[in-house]
C-alpha atoms as an extended CHARMM CRD file, in Angstrom:
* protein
*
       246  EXT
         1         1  UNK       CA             -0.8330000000        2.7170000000      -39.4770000000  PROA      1               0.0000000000
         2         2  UNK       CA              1.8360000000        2.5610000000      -42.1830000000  PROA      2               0.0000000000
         3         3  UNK       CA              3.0310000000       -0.3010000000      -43.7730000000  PROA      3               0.0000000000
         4         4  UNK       CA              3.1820000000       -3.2890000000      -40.6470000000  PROA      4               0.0000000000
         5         5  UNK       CA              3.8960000000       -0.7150000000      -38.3860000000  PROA      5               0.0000000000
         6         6  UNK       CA              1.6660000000        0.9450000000      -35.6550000000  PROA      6               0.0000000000
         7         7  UNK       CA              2.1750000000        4.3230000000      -34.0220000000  PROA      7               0.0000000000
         8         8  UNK       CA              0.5250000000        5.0600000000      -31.1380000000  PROA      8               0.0000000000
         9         9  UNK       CA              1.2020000000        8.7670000000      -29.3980000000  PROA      9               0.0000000000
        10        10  UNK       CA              0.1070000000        9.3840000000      -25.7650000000  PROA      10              0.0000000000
        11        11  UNK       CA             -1.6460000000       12.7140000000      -25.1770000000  PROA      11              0.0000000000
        12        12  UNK       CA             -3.0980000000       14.6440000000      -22.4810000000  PROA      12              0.0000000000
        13        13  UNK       CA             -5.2220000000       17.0400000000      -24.4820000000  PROA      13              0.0000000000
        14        14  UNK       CA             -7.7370000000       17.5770000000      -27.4230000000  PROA      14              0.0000000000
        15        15  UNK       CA             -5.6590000000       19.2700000000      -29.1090000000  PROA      15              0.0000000000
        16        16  UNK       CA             -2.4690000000       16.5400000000      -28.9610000000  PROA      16              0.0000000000
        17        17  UNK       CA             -5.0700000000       14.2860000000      -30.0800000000  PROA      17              0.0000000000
        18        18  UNK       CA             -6.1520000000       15.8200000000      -32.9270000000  PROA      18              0.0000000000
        19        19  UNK       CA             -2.4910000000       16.9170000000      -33.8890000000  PROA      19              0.0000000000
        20        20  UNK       CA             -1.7640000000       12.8830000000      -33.0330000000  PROA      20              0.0000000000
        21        21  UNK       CA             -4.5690000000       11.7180000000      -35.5320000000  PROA      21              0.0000000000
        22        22  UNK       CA             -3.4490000000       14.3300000000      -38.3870000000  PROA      22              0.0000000000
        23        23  UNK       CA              0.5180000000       13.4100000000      -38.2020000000  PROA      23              0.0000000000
        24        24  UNK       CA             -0.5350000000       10.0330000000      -38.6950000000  PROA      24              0.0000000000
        25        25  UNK       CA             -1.0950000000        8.0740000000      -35.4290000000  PROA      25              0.0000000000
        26        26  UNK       CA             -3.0380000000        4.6480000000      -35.6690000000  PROA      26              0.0000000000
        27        27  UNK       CA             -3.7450000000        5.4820000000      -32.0830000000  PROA      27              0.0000000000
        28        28  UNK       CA             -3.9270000000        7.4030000000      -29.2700000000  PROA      28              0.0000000000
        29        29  UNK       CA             -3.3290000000        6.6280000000      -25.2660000000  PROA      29              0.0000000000
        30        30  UNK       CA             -5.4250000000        9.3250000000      -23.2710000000  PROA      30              0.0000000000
        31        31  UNK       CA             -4.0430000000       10.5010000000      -20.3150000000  PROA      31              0.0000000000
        32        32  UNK       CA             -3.7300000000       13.2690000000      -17.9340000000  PROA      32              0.0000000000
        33        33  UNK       CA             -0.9160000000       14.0120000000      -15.3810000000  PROA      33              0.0000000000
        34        34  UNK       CA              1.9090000000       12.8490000000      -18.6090000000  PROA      34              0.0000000000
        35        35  UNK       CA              4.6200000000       14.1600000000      -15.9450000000  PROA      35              0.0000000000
        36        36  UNK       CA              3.7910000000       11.4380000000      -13.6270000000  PROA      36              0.0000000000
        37        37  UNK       CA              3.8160000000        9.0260000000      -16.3610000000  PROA      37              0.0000000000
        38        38  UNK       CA              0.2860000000        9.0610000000      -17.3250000000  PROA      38              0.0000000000
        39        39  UNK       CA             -3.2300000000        8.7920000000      -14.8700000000  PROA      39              0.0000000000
        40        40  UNK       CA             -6.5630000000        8.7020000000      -15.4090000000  PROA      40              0.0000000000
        41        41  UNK       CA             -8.0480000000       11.4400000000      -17.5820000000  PROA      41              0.0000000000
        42        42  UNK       CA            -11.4320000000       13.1850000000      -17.0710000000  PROA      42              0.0000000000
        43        43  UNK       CA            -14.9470000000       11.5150000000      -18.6650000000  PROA      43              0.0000000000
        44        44  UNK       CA            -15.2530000000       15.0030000000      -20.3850000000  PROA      44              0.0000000000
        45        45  UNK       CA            -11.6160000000       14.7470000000      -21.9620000000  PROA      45              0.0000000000
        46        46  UNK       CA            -12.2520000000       11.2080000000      -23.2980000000  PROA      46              0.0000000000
        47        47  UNK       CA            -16.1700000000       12.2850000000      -24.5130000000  PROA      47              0.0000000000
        48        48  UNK       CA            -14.8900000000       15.7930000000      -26.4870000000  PROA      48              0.0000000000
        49        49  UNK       CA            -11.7770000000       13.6980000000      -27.6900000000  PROA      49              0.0000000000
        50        50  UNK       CA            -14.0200000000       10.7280000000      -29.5400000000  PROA      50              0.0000000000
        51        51  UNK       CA            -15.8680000000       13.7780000000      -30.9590000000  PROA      51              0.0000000000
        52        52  UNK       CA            -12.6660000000       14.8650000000      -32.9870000000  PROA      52              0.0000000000
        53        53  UNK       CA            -11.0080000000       12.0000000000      -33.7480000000  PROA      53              0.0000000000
        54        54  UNK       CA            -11.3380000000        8.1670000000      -35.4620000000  PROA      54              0.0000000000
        55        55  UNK       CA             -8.5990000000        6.6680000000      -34.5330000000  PROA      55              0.0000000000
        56        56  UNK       CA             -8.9990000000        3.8740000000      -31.9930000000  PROA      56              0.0000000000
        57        57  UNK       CA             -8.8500000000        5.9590000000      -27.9950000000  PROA      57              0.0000000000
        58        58  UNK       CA             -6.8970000000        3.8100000000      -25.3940000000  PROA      58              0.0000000000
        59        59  UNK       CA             -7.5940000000        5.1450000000      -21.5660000000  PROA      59              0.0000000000
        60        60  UNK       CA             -5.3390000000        4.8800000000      -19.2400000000  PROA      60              0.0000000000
        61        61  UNK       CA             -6.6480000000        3.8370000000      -15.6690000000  PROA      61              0.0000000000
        62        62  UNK       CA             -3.8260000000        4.9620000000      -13.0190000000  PROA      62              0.0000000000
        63        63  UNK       CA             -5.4710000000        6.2310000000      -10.0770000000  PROA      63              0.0000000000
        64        64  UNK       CA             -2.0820000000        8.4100000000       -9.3380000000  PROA      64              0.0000000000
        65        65  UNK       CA              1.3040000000        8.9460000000       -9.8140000000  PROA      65              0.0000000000
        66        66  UNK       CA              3.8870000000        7.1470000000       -8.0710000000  PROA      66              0.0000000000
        67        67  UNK       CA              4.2460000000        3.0250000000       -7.5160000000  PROA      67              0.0000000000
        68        68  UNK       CA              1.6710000000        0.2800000000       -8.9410000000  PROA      68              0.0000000000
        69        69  UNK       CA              1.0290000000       -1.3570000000       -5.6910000000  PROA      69              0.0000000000
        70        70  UNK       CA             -2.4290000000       -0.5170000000       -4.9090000000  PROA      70              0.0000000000
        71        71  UNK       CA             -5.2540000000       -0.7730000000       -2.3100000000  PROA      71              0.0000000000
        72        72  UNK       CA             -8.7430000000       -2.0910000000       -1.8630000000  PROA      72              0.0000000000
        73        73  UNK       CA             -9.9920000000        1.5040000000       -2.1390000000  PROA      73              0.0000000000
        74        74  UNK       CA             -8.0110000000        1.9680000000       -4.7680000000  PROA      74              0.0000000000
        75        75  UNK       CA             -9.0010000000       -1.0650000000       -7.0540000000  PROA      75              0.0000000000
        76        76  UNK       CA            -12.8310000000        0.2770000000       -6.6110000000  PROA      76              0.0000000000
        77        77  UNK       CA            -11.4540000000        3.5420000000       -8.1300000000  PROA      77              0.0000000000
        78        78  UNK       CA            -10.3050000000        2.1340000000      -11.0400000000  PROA      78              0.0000000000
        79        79  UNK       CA            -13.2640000000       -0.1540000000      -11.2020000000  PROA      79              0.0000000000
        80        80  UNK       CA            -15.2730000000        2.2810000000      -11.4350000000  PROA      80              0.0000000000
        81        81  UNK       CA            -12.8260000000        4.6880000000      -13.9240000000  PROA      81              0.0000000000
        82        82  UNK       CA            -13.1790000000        0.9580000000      -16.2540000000  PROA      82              0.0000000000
        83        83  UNK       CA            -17.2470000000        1.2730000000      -15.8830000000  PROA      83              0.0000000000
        84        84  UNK       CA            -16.8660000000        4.8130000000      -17.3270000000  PROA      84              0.0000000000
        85        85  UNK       CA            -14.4780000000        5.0120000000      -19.5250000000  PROA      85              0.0000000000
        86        86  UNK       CA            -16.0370000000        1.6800000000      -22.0630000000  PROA      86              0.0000000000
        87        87  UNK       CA            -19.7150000000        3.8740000000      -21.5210000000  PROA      87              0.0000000000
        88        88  UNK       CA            -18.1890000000        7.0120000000      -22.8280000000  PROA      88              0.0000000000
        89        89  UNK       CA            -16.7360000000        5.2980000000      -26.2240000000  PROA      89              0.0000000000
        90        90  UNK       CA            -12.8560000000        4.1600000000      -24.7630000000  PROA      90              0.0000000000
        91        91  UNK       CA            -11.6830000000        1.7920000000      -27.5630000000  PROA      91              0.0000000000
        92        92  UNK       CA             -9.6450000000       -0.1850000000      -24.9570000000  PROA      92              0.0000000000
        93        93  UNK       CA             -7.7860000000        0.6830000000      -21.7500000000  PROA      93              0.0000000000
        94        94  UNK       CA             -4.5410000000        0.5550000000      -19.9600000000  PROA      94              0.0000000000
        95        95  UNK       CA             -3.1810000000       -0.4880000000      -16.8620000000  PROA      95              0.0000000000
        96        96  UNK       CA             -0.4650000000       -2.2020000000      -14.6780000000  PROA      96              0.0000000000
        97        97  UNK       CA             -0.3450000000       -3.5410000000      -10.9070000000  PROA      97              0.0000000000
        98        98  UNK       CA              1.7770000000       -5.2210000000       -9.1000000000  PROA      98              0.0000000000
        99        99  UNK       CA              2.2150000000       -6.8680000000       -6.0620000000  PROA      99              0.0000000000
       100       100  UNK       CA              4.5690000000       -5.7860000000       -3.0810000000  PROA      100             0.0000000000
       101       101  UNK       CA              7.6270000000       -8.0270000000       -4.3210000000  PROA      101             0.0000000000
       102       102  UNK       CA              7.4200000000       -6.9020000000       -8.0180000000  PROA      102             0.0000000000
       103       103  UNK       CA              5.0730000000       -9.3440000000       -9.9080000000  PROA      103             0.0000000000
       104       104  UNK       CA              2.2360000000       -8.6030000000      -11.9720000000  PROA      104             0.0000000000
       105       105  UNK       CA             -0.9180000000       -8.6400000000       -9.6410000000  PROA      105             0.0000000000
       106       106  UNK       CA             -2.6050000000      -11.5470000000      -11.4760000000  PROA      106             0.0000000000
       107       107  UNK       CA             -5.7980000000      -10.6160000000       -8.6480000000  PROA      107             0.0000000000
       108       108  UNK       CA             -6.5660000000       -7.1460000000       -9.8210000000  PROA      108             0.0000000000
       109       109  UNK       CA             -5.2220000000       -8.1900000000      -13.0570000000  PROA      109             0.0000000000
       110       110  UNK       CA             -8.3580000000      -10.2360000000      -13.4690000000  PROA      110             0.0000000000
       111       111  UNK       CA            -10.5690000000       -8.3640000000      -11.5540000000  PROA      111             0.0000000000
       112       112  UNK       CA            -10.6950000000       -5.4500000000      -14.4830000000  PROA      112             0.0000000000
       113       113  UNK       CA             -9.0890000000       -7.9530000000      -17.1840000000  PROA      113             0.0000000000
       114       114  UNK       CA            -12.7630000000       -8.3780000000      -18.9960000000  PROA      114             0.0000000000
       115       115  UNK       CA            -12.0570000000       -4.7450000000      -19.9070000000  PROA      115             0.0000000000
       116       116  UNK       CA             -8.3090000000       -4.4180000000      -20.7790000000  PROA      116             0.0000000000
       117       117  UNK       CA             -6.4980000000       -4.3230000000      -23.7460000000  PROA      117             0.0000000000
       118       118  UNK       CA             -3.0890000000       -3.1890000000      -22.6730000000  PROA      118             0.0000000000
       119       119  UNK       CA             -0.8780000000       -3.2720000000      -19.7100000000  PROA      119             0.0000000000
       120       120  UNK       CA              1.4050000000       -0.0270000000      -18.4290000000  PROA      120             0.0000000000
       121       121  UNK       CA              4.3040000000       -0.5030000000      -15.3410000000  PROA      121             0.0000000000
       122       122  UNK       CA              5.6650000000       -3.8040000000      -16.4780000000  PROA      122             0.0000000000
       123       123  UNK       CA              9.0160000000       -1.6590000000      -16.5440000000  PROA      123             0.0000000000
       124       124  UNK       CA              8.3520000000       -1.9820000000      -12.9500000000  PROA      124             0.0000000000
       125       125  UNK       CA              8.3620000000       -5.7930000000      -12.1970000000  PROA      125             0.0000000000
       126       126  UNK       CA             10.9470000000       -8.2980000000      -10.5280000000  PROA      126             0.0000000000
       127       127  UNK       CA             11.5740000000      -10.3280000000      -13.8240000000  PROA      127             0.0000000000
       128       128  UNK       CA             10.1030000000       -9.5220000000      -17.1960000000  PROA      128             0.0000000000
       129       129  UNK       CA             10.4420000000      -13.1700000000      -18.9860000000  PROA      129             0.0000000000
       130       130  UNK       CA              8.6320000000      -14.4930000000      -16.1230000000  PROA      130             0.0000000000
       131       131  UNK       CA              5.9090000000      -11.3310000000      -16.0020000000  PROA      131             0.0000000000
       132       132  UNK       CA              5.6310000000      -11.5860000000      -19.8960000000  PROA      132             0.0000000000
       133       133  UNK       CA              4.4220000000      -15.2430000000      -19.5190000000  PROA      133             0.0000000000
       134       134  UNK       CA              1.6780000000      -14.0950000000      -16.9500000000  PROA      134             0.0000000000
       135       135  UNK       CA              0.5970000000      -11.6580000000      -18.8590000000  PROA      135             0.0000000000
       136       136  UNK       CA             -0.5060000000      -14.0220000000      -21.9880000000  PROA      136             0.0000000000
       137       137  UNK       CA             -1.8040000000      -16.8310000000      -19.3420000000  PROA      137             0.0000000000
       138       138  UNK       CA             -3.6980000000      -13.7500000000      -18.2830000000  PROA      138             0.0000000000
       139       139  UNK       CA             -4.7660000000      -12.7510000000      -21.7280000000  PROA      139             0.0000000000
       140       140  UNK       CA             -3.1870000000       -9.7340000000      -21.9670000000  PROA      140             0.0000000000
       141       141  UNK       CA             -3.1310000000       -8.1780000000      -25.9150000000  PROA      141             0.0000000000
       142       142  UNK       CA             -0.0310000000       -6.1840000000      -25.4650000000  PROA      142             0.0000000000
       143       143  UNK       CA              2.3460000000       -4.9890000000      -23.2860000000  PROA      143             0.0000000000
       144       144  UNK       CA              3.9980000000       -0.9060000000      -23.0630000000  PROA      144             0.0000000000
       145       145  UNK       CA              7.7390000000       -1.2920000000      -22.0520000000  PROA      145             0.0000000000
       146       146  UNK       CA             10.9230000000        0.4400000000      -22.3010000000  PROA      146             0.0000000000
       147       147  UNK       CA             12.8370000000       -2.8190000000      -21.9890000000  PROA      147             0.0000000000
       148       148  UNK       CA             13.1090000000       -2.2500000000      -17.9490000000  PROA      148             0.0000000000
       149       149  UNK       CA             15.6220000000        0.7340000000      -18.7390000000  PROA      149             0.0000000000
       150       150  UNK       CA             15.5370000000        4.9840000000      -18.5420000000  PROA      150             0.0000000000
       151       151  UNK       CA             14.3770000000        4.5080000000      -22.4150000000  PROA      151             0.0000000000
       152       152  UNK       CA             13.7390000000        2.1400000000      -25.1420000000  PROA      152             0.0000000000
       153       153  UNK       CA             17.0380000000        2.5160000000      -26.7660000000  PROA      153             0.0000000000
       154       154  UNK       CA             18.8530000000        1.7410000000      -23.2550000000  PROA      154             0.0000000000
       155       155  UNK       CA             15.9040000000       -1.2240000000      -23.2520000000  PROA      155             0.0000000000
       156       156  UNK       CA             16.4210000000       -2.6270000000      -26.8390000000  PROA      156             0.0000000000
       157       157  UNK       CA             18.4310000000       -5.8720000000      -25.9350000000  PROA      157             0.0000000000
       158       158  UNK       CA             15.7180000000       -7.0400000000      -23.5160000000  PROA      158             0.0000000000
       159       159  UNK       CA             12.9120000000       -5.4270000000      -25.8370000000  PROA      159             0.0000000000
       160       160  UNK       CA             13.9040000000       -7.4530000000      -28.4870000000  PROA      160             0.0000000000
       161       161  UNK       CA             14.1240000000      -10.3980000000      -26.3810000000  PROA      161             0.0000000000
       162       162  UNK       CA             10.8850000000      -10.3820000000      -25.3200000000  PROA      162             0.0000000000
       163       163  UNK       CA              9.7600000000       -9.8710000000      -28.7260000000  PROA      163             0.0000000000
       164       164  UNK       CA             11.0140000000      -13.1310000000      -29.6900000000  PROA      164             0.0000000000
       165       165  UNK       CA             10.0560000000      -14.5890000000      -26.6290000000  PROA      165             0.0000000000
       166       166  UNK       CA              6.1500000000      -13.7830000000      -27.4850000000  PROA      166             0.0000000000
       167       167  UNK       CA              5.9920000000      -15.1840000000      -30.9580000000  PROA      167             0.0000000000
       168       168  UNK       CA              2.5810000000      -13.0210000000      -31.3730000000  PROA      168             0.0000000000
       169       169  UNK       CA              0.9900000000      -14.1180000000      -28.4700000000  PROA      169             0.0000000000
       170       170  UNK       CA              1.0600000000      -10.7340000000      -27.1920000000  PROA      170             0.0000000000
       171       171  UNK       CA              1.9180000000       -7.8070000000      -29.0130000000  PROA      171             0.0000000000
       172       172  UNK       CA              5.3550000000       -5.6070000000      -27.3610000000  PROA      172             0.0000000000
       173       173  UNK       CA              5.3360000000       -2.1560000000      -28.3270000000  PROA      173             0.0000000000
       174       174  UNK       CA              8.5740000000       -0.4630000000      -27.2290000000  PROA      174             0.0000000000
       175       175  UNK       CA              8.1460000000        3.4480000000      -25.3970000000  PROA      175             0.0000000000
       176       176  UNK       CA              9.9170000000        5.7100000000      -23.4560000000  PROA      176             0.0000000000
       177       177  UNK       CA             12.0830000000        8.5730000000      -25.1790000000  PROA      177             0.0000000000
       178       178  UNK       CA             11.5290000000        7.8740000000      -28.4260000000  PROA      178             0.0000000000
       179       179  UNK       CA             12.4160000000       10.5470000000      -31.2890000000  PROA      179             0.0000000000
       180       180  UNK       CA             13.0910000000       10.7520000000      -34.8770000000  PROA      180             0.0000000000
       181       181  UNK       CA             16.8770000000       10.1010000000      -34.2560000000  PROA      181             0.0000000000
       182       182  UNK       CA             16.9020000000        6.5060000000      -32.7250000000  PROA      182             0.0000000000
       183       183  UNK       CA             13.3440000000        5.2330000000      -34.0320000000  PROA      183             0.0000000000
       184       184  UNK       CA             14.8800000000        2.8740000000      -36.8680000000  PROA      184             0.0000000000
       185       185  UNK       CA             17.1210000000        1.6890000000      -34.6750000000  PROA      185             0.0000000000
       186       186  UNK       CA             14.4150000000        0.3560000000      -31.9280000000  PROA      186             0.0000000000
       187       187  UNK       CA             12.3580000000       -0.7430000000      -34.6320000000  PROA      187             0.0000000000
       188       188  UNK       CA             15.3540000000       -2.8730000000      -36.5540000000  PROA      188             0.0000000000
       189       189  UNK       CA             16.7180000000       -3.8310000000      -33.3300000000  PROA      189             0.0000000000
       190       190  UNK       CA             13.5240000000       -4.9360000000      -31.7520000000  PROA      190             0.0000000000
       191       191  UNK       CA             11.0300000000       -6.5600000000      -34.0970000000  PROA      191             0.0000000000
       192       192  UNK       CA              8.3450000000       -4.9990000000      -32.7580000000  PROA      192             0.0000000000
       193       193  UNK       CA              5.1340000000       -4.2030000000      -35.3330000000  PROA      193             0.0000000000
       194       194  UNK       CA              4.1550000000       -1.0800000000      -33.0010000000  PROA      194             0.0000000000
       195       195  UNK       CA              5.9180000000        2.0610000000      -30.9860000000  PROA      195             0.0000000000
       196       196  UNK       CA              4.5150000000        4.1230000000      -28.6060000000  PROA      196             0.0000000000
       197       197  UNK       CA              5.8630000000        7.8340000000      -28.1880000000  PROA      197             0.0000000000
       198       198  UNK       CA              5.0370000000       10.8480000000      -27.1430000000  PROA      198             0.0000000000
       199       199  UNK       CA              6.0740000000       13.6160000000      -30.1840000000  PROA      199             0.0000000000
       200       200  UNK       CA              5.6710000000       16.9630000000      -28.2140000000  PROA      200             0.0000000000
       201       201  UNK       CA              6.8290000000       20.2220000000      -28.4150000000  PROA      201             0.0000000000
       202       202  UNK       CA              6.3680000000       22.9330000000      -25.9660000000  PROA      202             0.0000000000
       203       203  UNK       CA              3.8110000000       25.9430000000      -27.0690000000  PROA      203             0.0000000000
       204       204  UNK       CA              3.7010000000       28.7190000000      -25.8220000000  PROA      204             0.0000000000
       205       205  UNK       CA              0.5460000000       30.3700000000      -24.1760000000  PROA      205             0.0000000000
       206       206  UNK       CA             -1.6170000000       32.6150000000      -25.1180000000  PROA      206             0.0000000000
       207       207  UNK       CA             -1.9250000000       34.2010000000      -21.4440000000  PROA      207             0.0000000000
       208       208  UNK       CA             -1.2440000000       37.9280000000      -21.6980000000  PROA      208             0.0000000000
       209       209  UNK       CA             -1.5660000000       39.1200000000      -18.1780000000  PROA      209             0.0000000000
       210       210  UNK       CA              1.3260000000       36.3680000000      -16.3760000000  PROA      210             0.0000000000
       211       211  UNK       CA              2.1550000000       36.4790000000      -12.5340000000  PROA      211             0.0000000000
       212       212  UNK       CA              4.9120000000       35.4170000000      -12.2460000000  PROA      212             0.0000000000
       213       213  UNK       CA              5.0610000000       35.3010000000       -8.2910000000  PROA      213             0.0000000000
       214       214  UNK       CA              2.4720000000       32.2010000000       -8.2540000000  PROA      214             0.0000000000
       215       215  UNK       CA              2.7780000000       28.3850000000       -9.4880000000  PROA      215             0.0000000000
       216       216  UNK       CA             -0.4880000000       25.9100000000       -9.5410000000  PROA      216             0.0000000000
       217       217  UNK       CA              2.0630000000       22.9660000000       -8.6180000000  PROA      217             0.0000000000
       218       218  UNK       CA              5.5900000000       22.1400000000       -6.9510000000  PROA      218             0.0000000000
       219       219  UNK       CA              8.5950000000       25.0590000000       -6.8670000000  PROA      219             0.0000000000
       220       220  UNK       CA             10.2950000000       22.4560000000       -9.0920000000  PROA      220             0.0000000000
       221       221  UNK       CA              7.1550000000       22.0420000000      -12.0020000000  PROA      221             0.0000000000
       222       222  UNK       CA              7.6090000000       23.6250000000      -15.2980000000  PROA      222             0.0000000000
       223       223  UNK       CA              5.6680000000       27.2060000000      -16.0920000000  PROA      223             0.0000000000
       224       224  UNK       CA              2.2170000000       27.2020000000      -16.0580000000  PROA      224             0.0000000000
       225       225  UNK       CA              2.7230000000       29.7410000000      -18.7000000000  PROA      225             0.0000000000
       226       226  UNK       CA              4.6660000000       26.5700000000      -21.6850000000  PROA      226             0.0000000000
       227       227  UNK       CA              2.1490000000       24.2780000000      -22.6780000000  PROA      227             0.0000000000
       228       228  UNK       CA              3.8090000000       20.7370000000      -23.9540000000  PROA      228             0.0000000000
       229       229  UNK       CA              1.2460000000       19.5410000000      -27.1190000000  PROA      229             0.0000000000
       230       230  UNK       CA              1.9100000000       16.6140000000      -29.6640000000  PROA      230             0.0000000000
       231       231  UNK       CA              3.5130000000       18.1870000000      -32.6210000000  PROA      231             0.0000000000
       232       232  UNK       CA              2.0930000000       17.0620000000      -35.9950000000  PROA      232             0.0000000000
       233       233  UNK       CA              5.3820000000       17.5570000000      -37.9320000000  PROA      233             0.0000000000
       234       234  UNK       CA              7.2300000000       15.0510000000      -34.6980000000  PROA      234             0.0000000000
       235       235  UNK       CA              4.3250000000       13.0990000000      -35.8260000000  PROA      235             0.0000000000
       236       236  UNK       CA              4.6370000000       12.5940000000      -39.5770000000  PROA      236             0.0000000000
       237       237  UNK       CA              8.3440000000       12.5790000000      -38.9290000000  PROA      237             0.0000000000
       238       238  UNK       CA              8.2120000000        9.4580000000      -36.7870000000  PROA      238             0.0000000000
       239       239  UNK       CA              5.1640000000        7.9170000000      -38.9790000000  PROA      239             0.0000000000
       240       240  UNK       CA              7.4300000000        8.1970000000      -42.3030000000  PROA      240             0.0000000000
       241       241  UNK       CA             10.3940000000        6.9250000000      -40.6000000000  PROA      241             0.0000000000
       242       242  UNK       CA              8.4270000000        3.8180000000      -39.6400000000  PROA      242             0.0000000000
       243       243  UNK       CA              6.7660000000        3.1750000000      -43.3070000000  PROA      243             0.0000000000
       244       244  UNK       CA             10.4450000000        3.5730000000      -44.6490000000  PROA      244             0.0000000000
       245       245  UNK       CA             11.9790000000        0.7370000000      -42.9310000000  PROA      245             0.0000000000
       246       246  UNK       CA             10.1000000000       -1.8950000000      -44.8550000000  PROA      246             0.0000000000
């Protein structure tokens, strides 16, 4: 954390982590599946990942990609993801759902709430002022958004809105596309005492033998063969940008 600020960098491996802890993240969303916006990561990514690191490890619980609106079977899931995530060492967790018109599911919302600290998918809802008010009746902490836009800077006016709008009852942290080139901005424009980015690069692998006439996923996914890792210098970059604005 520098200076009122608090960066927190979403990862999907050990090593993003660690490169996430040593640019200078206060903390540290673990996913898998970033491409899909972030699900669920394995037990054994969130055990090995509290092994090399100290820096407070959100989970996010997403049972898949796509929508928020989810099912009976579905809400067990992440029930049980919740169960296993605070016994191996998650420092808080992240979630949305919402109901079929676009509201924030205030049912499943308290069905895990005694274990949240942070809601995801609130880019998704009908009307934010109105969500952002459930979500502090609800006791929410904080709340991820991107102002309801394709990225935070698109976001800012309603960003910083809802910033105002919360007067600390619940903390906003502004996400989605954020770099080194429009960081001050978001944080000047918005108010907002935390940010939430990714900071990767792609690496290349260390695969020698390739075959190129197979793909693990979809025609359309990116090579199996360019790995995309949090980059510590993106890192730093973003972390010093942050302490000089105050």
């Amino acid at each position: 954390m520098g200076d009122g600020f608090l960066m927190e960098v979403c990862v999907d491996s050990v090593e993003s982590a660690v490169n996430a802890e040593r640019g200078g993240a206060g903390r540290i969303e673990l996913c898998a599946g970033l491409m899909e916006g972030g699900t669920t990561p394995s037990m054994g990514l969130l055990q090995v990942v509290k092994q090399c690191v100290r820096v407070p490890v959100f989970v996010m619980i997403r049972p898949r990609g796509g929508d928020f609106l989810y099912s009976d079977r579905e809400l067990e899931v992440m029930k049980a993801d919740t169960r296993l995530a605070k016994l191996h060492g998650a420092d808080g967790l992240v979630f949305g759902a919402l109901t079929e018109d676009g509201r924030i599911d205030t049912e499943l919302c308290t069905a895990l709430l005694a274990a949240l600290f942070g809601l995801a998918a609130f880019d998704m809802v009908h009307d934010p002022l109105v969500a952002l008010e459930t979500l502090v009746s609800l006791g929410f902490e904080r709340v991820l958004t991107s102002g309801c836009d394709s990225s935070a800077l698109e976001g800012l006016p309603l960003i910083k809105r809802l910033t105002e709008q919360a007067k600390g009852r619940i903390v906003v942290v502004p996400g989605g596309g954020i770099t080194e080139r429009n960081l001050q901005r978001i944080l000047e424009g918005s108010g907002a005492p935390e940010f939430h980015c990714s900071a990767r690069s792609a690496r290349d692998s260390g695969m020698k033998f390739r075959n190129s006439s197979v793909a693990m996923g979809t025609s359309l996914s990116v090579s199996e063969y360019s790995l995309k890792v949090a980059d510590v210098a993106k890192v730093r970059t973003l972390n010093a940008i942050a302490k000089n604005i105050l």
